[in-house]
């Protein structure tokens, strides 16, 4: 059967459009230094973005890989690079990214050698650092060792109030009462064993599409301990983001 020149052109156009559609993906803005994009916003990978000099944006693809673009920039956020479609390879790549990030200079000591969390959403208050909490979620304090009773207090950075608590023997988790509203990032000062240190709680959007994106978000925000717990769950073939 002969195909006319017009039919060949139409066929090529259809195949080309199909390839573009197949490679299209939704990206999530994790950090933005440009007024045209906001953290948590979803953007189409096939639509170009423009950044002025000094502007910057970090996005996460469906494979959990984060990409930072800096101005001046104009073009497709992923360029001609396709996103990974193999979940196993995507997980391995994300774990490699995690290892490279935490071994780099500047990572806060204690973020990488923290005790393993039994649940990705527990808030470890035994050490300083970044924590992640789902939007609308109720924080649960956690400590790695429940062998002893222990008093601690929580106060915001402006010292406008203070709340006193006490761990009972054998207790490692504690539901947090209504302390204050949580913004995009809320910083508390913990007082434990006569020492004070900050714990920053970052609010994670509810509409992150899968656990690889969620883990990548956690890593970008510095919630390494929680990301490790999530990656462990994902590697076991479970899903926890829904």
CSV table of N, CA and C in Angstrom, one decimal, residues 2 7 14 22 31 40 44 56 58 63 103 163 168 178 226 237:
chain,number,residue,atom,x,y,z
A,2,UNK,N,0.6,2.2,-0.9
A,2,UNK,CA,1.4,3.4,-1.0
A,2,UNK,C,0.7,4.5,-0.1
A,7,UNK,N,-0.1,12.1,3.6
A,7,UNK,CA,-0.4,11.2,4.7
A,7,UNK,C,0.8,10.9,5.5
A,14,UNK,N,1.4,13.3,13.8
A,14,UNK,CA,0.7,12.6,14.9
A,14,UNK,C,1.7,11.9,15.8
A,22,UNK,N,3.7,12.0,25.5
A,22,UNK,CA,4.2,10.9,26.3
A,22,UNK,C,5.3,11.4,27.3
A,31,UNK,N,11.1,25.2,45.6
A,31,UNK,CA,11.6,26.4,46.1
A,31,UNK,C,11.7,27.4,45.0
A,40,UNK,N,5.2,24.8,45.9
A,40,UNK,CA,4.0,24.0,45.9
A,40,UNK,C,3.2,24.0,44.6
A,44,UNK,N,3.7,22.4,34.0
A,44,UNK,CA,3.8,21.4,32.9
A,44,UNK,C,5.3,21.5,32.3
A,56,UNK,N,15.8,32.1,40.7
A,56,UNK,CA,16.1,30.7,40.8
A,56,UNK,C,14.8,29.9,41.1
A,58,UNK,N,13.6,25.7,42.0
A,58,UNK,CA,13.9,24.2,42.1
A,58,UNK,C,12.6,23.5,41.9
A,63,UNK,N,10.0,11.4,38.8
A,63,UNK,CA,10.9,10.4,39.3
A,63,UNK,C,11.5,10.7,40.6
A,103,UNK,N,26.7,13.7,52.2
A,103,UNK,CA,28.1,13.6,52.4
A,103,UNK,C,28.9,14.9,52.0
A,163,UNK,N,5.5,26.0,76.7
A,163,UNK,CA,4.7,24.8,77.0
A,163,UNK,C,5.6,23.7,77.6
A,168,UNK,N,7.0,10.0,80.0
A,168,UNK,CA,7.0,9.0,81.0
A,168,UNK,C,7.9,7.9,80.7
A,178,UNK,N,-2.7,21.6,70.6
A,178,UNK,CA,-2.7,22.8,69.8
A,178,UNK,C,-1.7,23.9,70.4
A,226,UNK,N,13.6,11.8,58.2
A,226,UNK,CA,12.3,11.4,57.7
A,226,UNK,C,12.4,10.9,56.3
A,237,UNK,N,8.4,-1.7,49.0
A,237,UNK,CA,7.2,-1.8,48.1
A,237,UNK,C,5.9,-1.3,48.7
